[in-house]
mmCIF file of C-alpha atoms in Angstrom:
data_model
loop_
_atom_site.group_PDB
_atom_site.id
_atom_site.type_symbol
_atom_site.label_atom_id
_atom_site.label_comp_id
_atom_site.label_asym_id
_atom_site.label_seq_id
_atom_site.Cartn_x
_atom_site.Cartn_y
_atom_site.Cartn_z
ATOM 1 C CA UNK A 1467 8.542 24.310 6.394
ATOM 2 C CA UNK A 1468 12.059 23.004 5.868
ATOM 3 C CA UNK A 1469 14.158 21.482 8.619
ATOM 4 C CA UNK A 1470 17.022 23.749 9.609
ATOM 5 C CA UNK A 1471 20.450 22.192 8.856
ATOM 6 C CA UNK A 1472 21.209 21.890 12.586
ATOM 7 C CA UNK A 1473 17.853 20.215 13.278
ATOM 8 C CA UNK A 1474 18.319 17.870 10.320
ATOM 9 C CA UNK A 1475 21.748 16.759 11.525
ATOM 10 C CA UNK A 1476 20.396 16.267 15.025
ATOM 11 C CA UNK A 1477 17.512 14.161 13.733
ATOM 12 C CA UNK A 1478 19.767 12.053 11.523
ATOM 13 C CA UNK A 1479 22.081 11.302 14.430
ATOM 14 C CA UNK A 1480 19.380 10.519 16.969
ATOM 15 C CA UNK A 1481 18.987 7.051 18.463
ATOM 16 C CA UNK A 1482 15.693 5.876 17.013
ATOM 17 C CA UNK A 1483 13.905 2.683 18.014
ATOM 18 C CA UNK A 1484 15.493 -0.402 16.480
ATOM 19 C CA UNK A 1485 12.434 -2.593 16.959
ATOM 20 C CA UNK A 1486 8.683 -2.289 17.300
ATOM 21 C CA UNK A 1487 6.736 -4.150 20.032
ATOM 22 C CA UNK A 1488 4.781 -6.839 18.188
ATOM 23 C CA UNK A 1489 3.548 -8.835 21.180
ATOM 24 C CA UNK A 1490 -0.133 -8.781 22.020
ATOM 25 C CA UNK A 1491 -1.313 -8.122 18.455
ATOM 26 C CA UNK A 1492 -3.712 -10.759 17.121
ATOM 27 C CA UNK A 1493 -3.026 -10.391 13.410
ATOM 28 C CA UNK A 1494 -5.576 -13.080 12.510
ATOM 29 C CA UNK A 1495 -8.336 -10.833 13.889
ATOM 30 C CA UNK A 1496 -7.418 -7.993 11.517
ATOM 31 C CA UNK A 1497 -8.101 -9.846 8.291
ATOM 32 C CA UNK A 1498 -11.556 -11.206 7.359
ATOM 33 C CA UNK A 1499 -11.833 -14.954 6.844
ATOM 34 C CA UNK A 1500 -14.540 -14.960 4.159
ATOM 35 C CA UNK A 1501 -12.222 -14.471 1.177
ATOM 36 C CA UNK A 1502 -11.948 -18.142 0.149
ATOM 37 C CA UNK A 1503 -15.312 -17.736 -1.589
ATOM 38 C CA UNK A 1504 -13.910 -14.988 -3.816
ATOM 39 C CA UNK A 1505 -10.895 -17.130 -4.745
ATOM 40 C CA UNK A 1506 -13.163 -20.027 -5.754
ATOM 41 C CA UNK A 1507 -15.156 -17.699 -8.003
ATOM 42 C CA UNK A 1508 -11.926 -16.553 -9.647
ATOM 43 C CA UNK A 1509 -10.981 -20.184 -10.309
ATOM 44 C CA UNK A 1510 -14.350 -20.854 -11.916
ATOM 45 C CA UNK A 1511 -13.809 -17.875 -14.251
ATOM 46 C CA UNK A 1512 -10.349 -18.953 -15.466
ATOM 47 C CA UNK A 1513 -11.695 -20.488 -18.683
ATOM 48 C CA UNK A 1514 -12.864 -17.028 -19.722
ATOM 49 C CA UNK A 1515 -9.505 -15.284 -19.375
ATOM 50 C CA UNK A 1516 -6.240 -15.251 -21.330
ATOM 51 C CA UNK A 1517 -3.940 -14.067 -18.548
ATOM 52 C CA UNK A 1518 -3.830 -12.837 -14.965
ATOM 53 C CA UNK A 1519 -2.857 -9.308 -13.893
ATOM 54 C CA UNK A 1520 -2.020 -9.143 -10.175
ATOM 55 C CA UNK A 1521 -2.004 -5.617 -8.724
ATOM 56 C CA UNK A 1522 -0.021 -4.925 -5.549
ATOM 57 C CA UNK A 1523 1.139 -1.854 -3.641
ATOM 58 C CA UNK A 1524 4.643 -0.710 -4.686
ATOM 59 C CA UNK A 1525 5.385 0.351 -1.083
ATOM 60 C CA UNK A 1526 5.282 -3.320 -0.001
ATOM 61 C CA UNK A 1527 6.483 -5.150 -3.130
ATOM 62 C CA UNK A 1528 7.872 -8.091 -1.137
ATOM 63 C CA UNK A 1529 5.256 -8.325 1.622
ATOM 64 C CA UNK A 1530 1.658 -9.380 1.858
ATOM 65 C CA UNK A 1531 1.003 -10.881 -1.580
ATOM 66 C CA UNK A 1532 -1.355 -13.852 -1.478
ATOM 67 C CA UNK A 1533 0.612 -17.054 -2.321
ATOM 68 C CA UNK A 1534 -2.659 -18.788 -3.210
ATOM 69 C CA UNK A 1535 -2.911 -16.651 -6.348
ATOM 70 C CA UNK A 1536 0.073 -18.406 -7.877
ATOM 71 C CA UNK A 1537 -0.994 -21.823 -6.577
ATOM 72 C CA UNK A 1538 -4.608 -21.717 -7.748
ATOM 73 C CA UNK A 1539 -4.497 -19.339 -10.716
ATOM 74 C CA UNK A 1540 -0.972 -20.089 -11.938
ATOM 75 C CA UNK A 1541 -2.070 -22.036 -15.004
ATOM 76 C CA UNK A 1542 -2.509 -18.707 -16.829
ATOM 77 C CA UNK A 1543 0.259 -16.240 -17.796
ATOM 78 C CA UNK A 1544 0.884 -13.941 -14.823
ATOM 79 C CA UNK A 1545 1.792 -10.215 -14.839
ATOM 80 C CA UNK A 1546 2.561 -8.403 -11.572
ATOM 81 C CA UNK A 1547 1.680 -4.693 -11.589
ATOM 82 C CA UNK A 1548 3.212 -2.767 -8.678
ATOM 83 C CA UNK A 1549 0.842 0.180 -8.414
ATOM 84 C CA UNK A 1550 1.132 3.569 -6.607
ATOM 85 C CA UNK A 1551 4.790 3.897 -7.554
ATOM 86 C CA UNK A 1552 4.582 7.657 -6.944
ATOM 87 C CA UNK A 1553 4.142 6.883 -3.230
ATOM 88 C CA UNK A 1554 7.055 4.422 -3.051
ATOM 89 C CA UNK A 1555 10.787 4.990 -2.627
ATOM 90 C CA UNK A 1556 12.133 2.929 -5.534
ATOM 91 C CA UNK A 1557 15.854 3.655 -5.264
ATOM 92 C CA UNK A 1558 16.459 -0.115 -4.943
ATOM 93 C CA UNK A 1559 14.089 -1.184 -7.707
ATOM 94 C CA UNK A 1560 16.575 -3.691 -9.140
ATOM 95 C CA UNK A 1561 16.773 -5.534 -5.804
ATOM 96 C CA UNK A 1562 12.995 -5.787 -5.821
ATOM 97 C CA UNK A 1563 13.048 -7.280 -9.326
ATOM 98 C CA UNK A 1564 15.773 -9.775 -8.397
ATOM 99 C CA UNK A 1565 13.815 -10.972 -5.382
ATOM 100 C CA UNK A 1566 10.599 -11.361 -7.391
ATOM 101 C CA UNK A 1567 12.455 -13.272 -10.108
ATOM 102 C CA UNK A 1568 13.655 -15.733 -7.476
ATOM 103 C CA UNK A 1569 9.985 -16.314 -6.697
ATOM 104 C CA UNK A 1570 9.371 -17.143 -10.365
ATOM 105 C CA UNK A 1571 7.876 -13.804 -11.456
ATOM 106 C CA UNK A 1572 9.443 -12.701 -14.738
ATOM 107 C CA UNK A 1573 6.860 -10.102 -15.778
ATOM 108 C CA UNK A 1574 6.783 -7.086 -13.449
ATOM 109 C CA UNK A 1575 5.580 -3.560 -14.202
ATOM 110 C CA UNK A 1576 5.764 -0.507 -11.952
ATOM 111 C CA UNK A 1577 2.891 1.858 -12.604
ATOM 112 C CA UNK A 1578 1.063 4.941 -11.493
ATOM 113 C CA UNK A 1579 -0.725 5.665 -14.747
ATOM 114 C CA UNK A 1580 -1.454 3.772 -17.945
ATOM 115 C CA UNK A 1581 0.003 4.817 -21.307
ATOM 116 C CA UNK A 1582 -1.183 3.724 -24.732
ATOM 117 C CA UNK A 1583 2.139 2.257 -25.859
ATOM 118 C CA UNK A 1584 2.017 -0.358 -23.102
ATOM 119 C CA UNK A 1585 -0.940 -2.159 -24.716
ATOM 120 C CA UNK A 1586 0.011 -4.354 -27.669
ATOM 121 C CA UNK A 1587 -2.162 -4.333 -30.775
ATOM 122 C CA UNK A 1588 -3.375 -7.914 -31.028
ATOM 123 C CA UNK A 1589 -6.492 -10.097 -31.022
ATOM 124 C CA UNK A 1590 -9.274 -10.032 -28.446
ATOM 125 C CA UNK A 1591 -8.188 -10.594 -24.843
ATOM 126 C CA UNK A 1592 -9.917 -11.174 -21.547
ATOM 127 C CA UNK A 1593 -7.737 -10.498 -18.499
ATOM 128 C CA UNK A 1594 -8.522 -11.144 -14.838
ATOM 129 C CA UNK A 1595 -7.306 -8.465 -12.412
ATOM 130 C CA UNK A 1596 -6.473 -9.825 -8.946
ATOM 131 C CA UNK A 1597 -4.735 -8.690 -5.762
ATOM 132 C CA UNK A 1598 -5.106 -8.066 -2.047
ATOM 133 C CA UNK A 1599 -7.659 -5.406 -1.015
ATOM 134 C CA UNK A 1600 -7.218 -1.719 -1.812
ATOM 135 C CA UNK A 1601 -4.109 -1.862 -4.023
ATOM 136 C CA UNK A 1602 -5.797 -0.129 -6.980
ATOM 137 C CA UNK A 1603 -7.339 -2.910 -9.089
ATOM 138 C CA UNK A 1604 -10.518 -0.981 -9.912
ATOM 139 C CA UNK A 1605 -8.537 2.222 -10.432
ATOM 140 C CA UNK A 1606 -6.339 0.405 -12.961
ATOM 141 C CA UNK A 1607 -9.401 -0.756 -14.904
ATOM 142 C CA UNK A 1608 -10.992 2.709 -14.880
ATOM 143 C CA UNK A 1609 -7.709 4.303 -15.959
ATOM 144 C CA UNK A 1610 -7.499 1.961 -18.960
ATOM 145 C CA UNK A 1611 -11.074 2.817 -19.916
ATOM 146 C CA UNK A 1612 -10.329 6.530 -19.799
ATOM 147 C CA UNK A 1613 -7.163 6.101 -21.860
ATOM 148 C CA UNK A 1614 -8.570 3.885 -24.596
ATOM 149 C CA UNK A 1615 -12.342 4.358 -24.663
ATOM 150 C CA UNK A 1616 -12.605 7.910 -23.297
ATOM 151 C CA UNK A 1617 -15.290 6.613 -20.955
ATOM 152 C CA UNK A 1618 -15.839 7.073 -17.252
ATOM 153 C CA UNK A 1619 -15.808 4.684 -14.333
ATOM 154 C CA UNK A 1620 -17.039 1.139 -14.796
ATOM 155 C CA UNK A 1621 -16.093 -0.044 -11.298
ATOM 156 C CA UNK A 1622 -16.389 1.623 -7.916
ATOM 157 C CA UNK A 1623 -13.208 2.793 -6.247
ATOM 158 C CA UNK A 1624 -12.491 4.011 -2.746
ATOM 159 C CA UNK A 1625 -9.810 4.547 -0.135
ATOM 160 C CA UNK A 1626 -11.147 1.746 2.061
ATOM 161 C CA UNK A 1627 -10.835 -1.992 1.381
ATOM 162 C CA UNK A 1628 -13.799 -4.092 0.321
ATOM 163 C CA UNK A 1629 -15.333 -1.852 -2.367
ATOM 164 C CA UNK A 1630 -15.423 -4.658 -4.948
ATOM 165 C CA UNK A 1631 -17.501 -7.496 -3.505
ATOM 166 C CA UNK A 1632 -17.841 -10.011 -6.332
ATOM 167 C CA UNK A 1633 -16.253 -11.210 -9.561
ATOM 168 C CA UNK A 1634 -17.860 -8.986 -12.173
ATOM 169 C CA UNK A 1635 -18.797 -9.502 -15.790
ATOM 170 C CA UNK A 1636 -16.384 -8.517 -18.548
ATOM 171 C CA UNK A 1637 -15.534 -4.802 -18.648
ATOM 172 C CA UNK A 1638 -14.354 -3.447 -21.973
ATOM 173 C CA UNK A 1639 -11.258 -1.252 -21.729
ATOM 174 C CA UNK A 1640 -10.123 -1.073 -25.360
ATOM 175 C CA UNK A 1641 -11.416 -1.462 -28.916
ATOM 176 C CA UNK A 1642 -8.134 -1.892 -30.792
ATOM 177 C CA UNK A 1643 -7.239 -4.433 -29.631
ATOM 178 C CA UNK A 1644 -10.565 -5.616 -28.280
ATOM 179 C CA UNK A 1645 -9.783 -6.115 -24.612
ATOM 180 C CA UNK A 1646 -11.928 -6.948 -21.594
ATOM 181 C CA UNK A 1647 -10.984 -7.097 -17.911
ATOM 182 C CA UNK A 1648 -12.574 -8.936 -15.006
ATOM 183 C CA UNK A 1649 -12.482 -7.007 -11.740
ATOM 184 C CA UNK A 1650 -12.327 -9.186 -8.621
ATOM 185 C CA UNK A 1651 -12.607 -8.660 -4.856
ATOM 186 C CA UNK A 1652 -9.388 -8.345 -2.888
ATOM 187 C CA UNK A 1653 -8.264 -11.645 -1.401
ATOM 188 C CA UNK A 1654 -5.729 -11.894 1.406
ATOM 189 C CA UNK A 1655 -3.738 -14.978 2.338
ATOM 190 C CA UNK A 1656 -5.505 -17.199 4.893
ATOM 191 C CA UNK A 1657 -2.563 -16.680 7.239
ATOM 192 C CA UNK A 1658 -0.463 -13.519 7.366
ATOM 193 C CA UNK A 1659 3.190 -14.521 7.805
ATOM 194 C CA UNK A 1660 3.933 -12.136 10.694
ATOM 195 C CA UNK A 1661 2.525 -9.266 12.735
ATOM 196 C CA UNK A 1662 4.919 -6.854 11.017
ATOM 197 C CA UNK A 1663 3.700 -7.936 7.574
ATOM 198 C CA UNK A 1664 0.176 -7.371 8.866
ATOM 199 C CA UNK A 1665 1.111 -3.866 10.007
ATOM 200 C CA UNK A 1666 2.617 -3.063 6.599
ATOM 201 C CA UNK A 1667 -0.522 -4.287 4.835
ATOM 202 C CA UNK A 1668 -2.690 -2.275 7.214
ATOM 203 C CA UNK A 1669 -0.624 0.884 6.649
ATOM 204 C CA UNK A 1670 -1.331 0.495 2.934
ATOM 205 C CA UNK A 1671 -5.056 0.317 3.670
ATOM 206 C CA UNK A 1672 -5.829 -3.350 3.049
ATOM 207 C CA UNK A 1673 -8.033 -3.504 6.169
ATOM 208 C CA UNK A 1674 -10.110 -0.962 8.064
ATOM 209 C CA UNK A 1675 -7.891 1.043 10.405
ATOM 210 C CA UNK A 1676 -10.021 0.526 13.504
ATOM 211 C CA UNK A 1677 -9.455 -3.243 13.349
ATOM 212 C CA UNK A 1678 -5.761 -2.694 14.044
ATOM 213 C CA UNK A 1679 -6.058 0.597 15.931
ATOM 214 C CA UNK A 1680 -5.354 3.992 14.390
ATOM 215 C CA UNK A 1681 -2.859 4.964 17.071
ATOM 216 C CA UNK A 1682 -1.056 1.603 16.766
ATOM 217 C CA UNK A 1683 -0.722 2.165 13.008
ATOM 218 C CA UNK A 1684 0.437 5.744 13.556
ATOM 219 C CA UNK A 1685 3.080 4.506 16.013
ATOM 220 C CA UNK A 1686 4.362 1.869 13.573
ATOM 221 C CA UNK A 1687 4.458 4.496 10.803
ATOM 222 C CA UNK A 1688 6.406 6.893 13.035
ATOM 223 C CA UNK A 1689 8.816 4.089 13.983
ATOM 224 C CA UNK A 1690 9.379 3.267 10.297
ATOM 225 C CA UNK A 1691 9.877 6.875 9.185
ATOM 226 C CA UNK A 1692 12.370 7.661 11.941
ATOM 227 C CA UNK A 1693 14.281 4.406 11.541
ATOM 228 C CA UNK A 1694 14.766 5.160 7.842
ATOM 229 C CA UNK A 1695 15.476 8.847 8.526
ATOM 230 C CA UNK A 1696 12.465 10.018 6.559
ATOM 231 C CA UNK A 1697 11.520 13.245 8.309
ATOM 232 C CA UNK A 1698 8.954 14.567 5.867
ATOM 233 C CA UNK A 1699 6.345 14.475 8.624
ATOM 234 C CA UNK A 1700 8.313 17.122 10.541
ATOM 235 C CA UNK A 1701 8.150 19.488 7.593
ATOM 236 C CA UNK A 1702 4.551 18.639 6.694
ATOM 237 C CA UNK A 1703 3.207 19.415 10.152
ATOM 238 C CA UNK A 1704 5.741 22.117 11.040
ATOM 239 C CA UNK A 1705 6.862 20.289 14.177
ATOM 240 C CA UNK A 1706 10.342 21.826 14.342
ATOM 241 C CA UNK A 1707 12.090 18.559 15.208
ATOM 242 C CA UNK A 1708 11.671 14.817 14.828
ATOM 243 C CA UNK A 1709 10.444 12.746 17.757
ATOM 244 C CA UNK A 1710 10.150 9.006 18.416
ATOM 245 C CA UNK A 1711 7.301 9.211 20.957
ATOM 246 C CA UNK A 1712 3.974 8.792 19.174
ATOM 247 C CA UNK A 1713 1.925 10.421 21.958
ATOM 248 C CA UNK A 1714 4.085 13.558 21.765
ATOM 249 C CA UNK A 1715 3.900 13.677 17.972
ATOM 250 C CA UNK A 1716 0.131 13.140 17.856
ATOM 251 C CA UNK A 1717 -0.384 15.773 20.536
ATOM 252 C CA UNK A 1718 1.534 18.356 18.489
ATOM 253 C CA UNK A 1719 -0.258 17.302 15.292
ATOM 254 C CA UNK A 1720 -3.637 17.630 17.000
ATOM 255 C CA UNK A 1721 -2.800 21.119 18.280
ATOM 256 C CA UNK A 1722 -1.479 22.196 14.854
ATOM 257 C CA UNK A 1723 -4.694 20.992 13.177
ATOM 258 C CA UNK A 1724 -6.983 22.323 15.871
ATOM 259 C CA UNK A 1725 -8.116 18.794 16.710
ATOM 260 C CA UNK A 1726 -8.736 19.449 20.393
ATOM 261 C CA UNK A 1727 -11.686 19.103 22.735
ATOM 262 C CA UNK A 1728 -12.727 20.515 26.091
ATOM 263 C CA UNK A 1729 -12.922 17.968 28.889
ATOM 264 C CA UNK A 1730 -14.194 18.563 32.410
ATOM 265 C CA UNK A 1731 -11.809 17.325 35.084
ATOM 266 C CA UNK A 1732 -12.902 16.996 38.698
ATOM 267 C CA UNK A 1733 -10.337 18.521 41.056
ATOM 268 C CA UNK A 1734 -10.278 19.337 44.748
ATOM 269 C CA UNK A 1735 -11.612 22.812 43.989
ATOM 270 C CA UNK A 1736 -14.340 21.703 41.563
ATOM 271 C CA UNK A 1737 -14.722 21.054 37.860
ATOM 272 C CA UNK A 1738 -12.032 22.475 35.597
ATOM 273 C CA UNK A 1739 -12.213 22.648 31.791
ATOM 274 C CA UNK A 1740 -9.066 21.194 30.223
ATOM 275 C CA UNK A 1741 -8.126 21.332 26.531
ATOM 276 C CA UNK A 1742 -7.321 17.770 25.476
ATOM 277 C CA UNK A 1743 -5.787 16.771 22.118
ATOM 278 C CA UNK A 1744 -7.846 14.392 19.970
ATOM 279 C CA UNK A 1745 -5.217 11.693 19.488
ATOM 280 C CA UNK A 1746 -7.444 9.527 17.265
ATOM 281 C CA UNK A 1747 -8.151 12.412 14.870
ATOM 282 C CA UNK A 1748 -4.437 13.259 14.753
ATOM 283 C CA UNK A 1749 -3.581 9.595 14.038
ATOM 284 C CA UNK A 1750 -6.139 9.495 11.209
ATOM 285 C CA UNK A 1751 -4.633 12.606 9.635
ATOM 286 C CA UNK A 1752 -1.106 11.209 10.025
ATOM 287 C CA UNK A 1753 -2.143 8.017 8.189
ATOM 288 C CA UNK A 1754 -4.012 9.993 5.514
ATOM 289 C CA UNK A 1755 -0.934 12.174 4.879
ATOM 290 C CA UNK A 1756 1.239 9.065 4.456
ATOM 291 C CA UNK A 1757 -1.215 7.316 2.121
ATOM 292 C CA UNK A 1758 -1.616 10.376 -0.088
ATOM 293 C CA UNK A 1759 2.155 10.887 -0.421
ATOM 294 C CA UNK A 1760 2.330 14.134 1.569
ATOM 295 C CA UNK A 1761 5.125 12.739 3.752
ATOM 296 C CA UNK A 1762 7.254 11.788 0.739
ATOM 297 C CA UNK A 1763 7.903 8.431 -0.969
ATOM 298 C CA UNK A 1764 8.343 5.513 1.432
ATOM 299 C CA UNK A 1765 9.522 1.914 0.997
ATOM 300 C CA UNK A 1766 8.039 -0.143 3.829
ATOM 301 C CA UNK A 1767 10.012 -3.225 2.704
ATOM 302 C CA UNK A 1768 13.411 -1.579 3.080
ATOM 303 C CA UNK A 1769 14.300 -3.993 5.887
ATOM 304 C CA UNK A 1770 13.741 -6.919 3.491
ATOM 305 C CA UNK A 1771 15.733 -5.243 0.711
ATOM 306 C CA UNK A 1772 18.697 -4.593 3.009
ATOM 307 C CA UNK A 1773 19.119 -8.331 3.492
ATOM 308 C CA UNK A 1774 20.071 -8.730 -0.192
ATOM 309 C CA UNK A 1775 23.523 -8.027 -1.691
ATOM 310 C CA UNK A 1776 23.922 -4.978 -3.961
ATOM 311 C CA UNK A 1777 22.765 -5.395 -7.540
ATOM 312 C CA UNK A 1778 25.356 -5.548 -10.325
ATOM 313 C CA UNK A 1779 24.112 -2.876 -12.791
ATOM 314 C CA UNK A 1780 25.513 -4.812 -15.754
ATOM 315 C CA UNK A 1781 23.339 -7.835 -14.917
ATOM 316 C CA UNK A 1782 20.253 -6.060 -13.630
ATOM 317 C CA UNK A 1783 16.968 -6.644 -15.468
ATOM 318 C CA UNK A 1784 15.052 -3.730 -16.861
ATOM 319 C CA UNK A 1785 11.544 -3.500 -15.387
ATOM 320 C CA UNK A 1786 9.052 -1.443 -17.327
ATOM 321 C CA UNK A 1787 7.412 1.640 -15.860
ATOM 322 C CA UNK A 1788 3.964 2.661 -16.931
#
């Protein structure tokens, strides 16, 4: 369903929330504290590798990366792969590159798939693949294996964080050149810089949804979409018009999907069966639709990008897409 021109103009001109209530959220509780062990194992494996490939979600290119990667693994050449670019709004890609260059990252690749011409023909390599949880590290390795060896999965993948639990042995991904990759568990920073950064990471699936709260995540997603005038959710669910109240949106989503349940309510005249929307189920579907790209490409770091001056096209670097 497409938004009618009148409805689209009305939505674009509406007064959406300018801030999201961040008080009362204990971000430290969302992220497990056992990841230092994984980082130490990566350090002990550095002698075996020629370079580091850090994979991160392209929807949050400026948020949530673990600064300890650069501090503890920075003695090796470092390549940043911004994965899931098909899910990200990359209209301001050059601003992203400029910001990352200021942080000392000169080698950045945006990717959604791996092509043969991006692998140089050279001598044997061993590369360690690192990143925060659930950004596509194992998927990257399996994609390379399919492209170059015509072989199936070597590492488990999933939509939830924590699939890879330990630093694995060398996984061959190519014969010419002879190339091996080390898959590693996702490692988050010991301290997340802010609650909003934590919410962005959680929206991208770096922690289990129930630790943050599915309805809290759905509300932050709705806030972000409306603030940036991204009304794909209205079309996807056939809602007719945009709305900034998460309870109202989830109620309509639940009814559209048939996610309702009968509840007995005690009244003055006896028990009455009431049809109640399943808000949790609706929130889960809302998050799933966002993560699978059904609501359109989204840049969760747009607020960070807007703080930078426009890029001069004549001086802009040229990041490679894969």
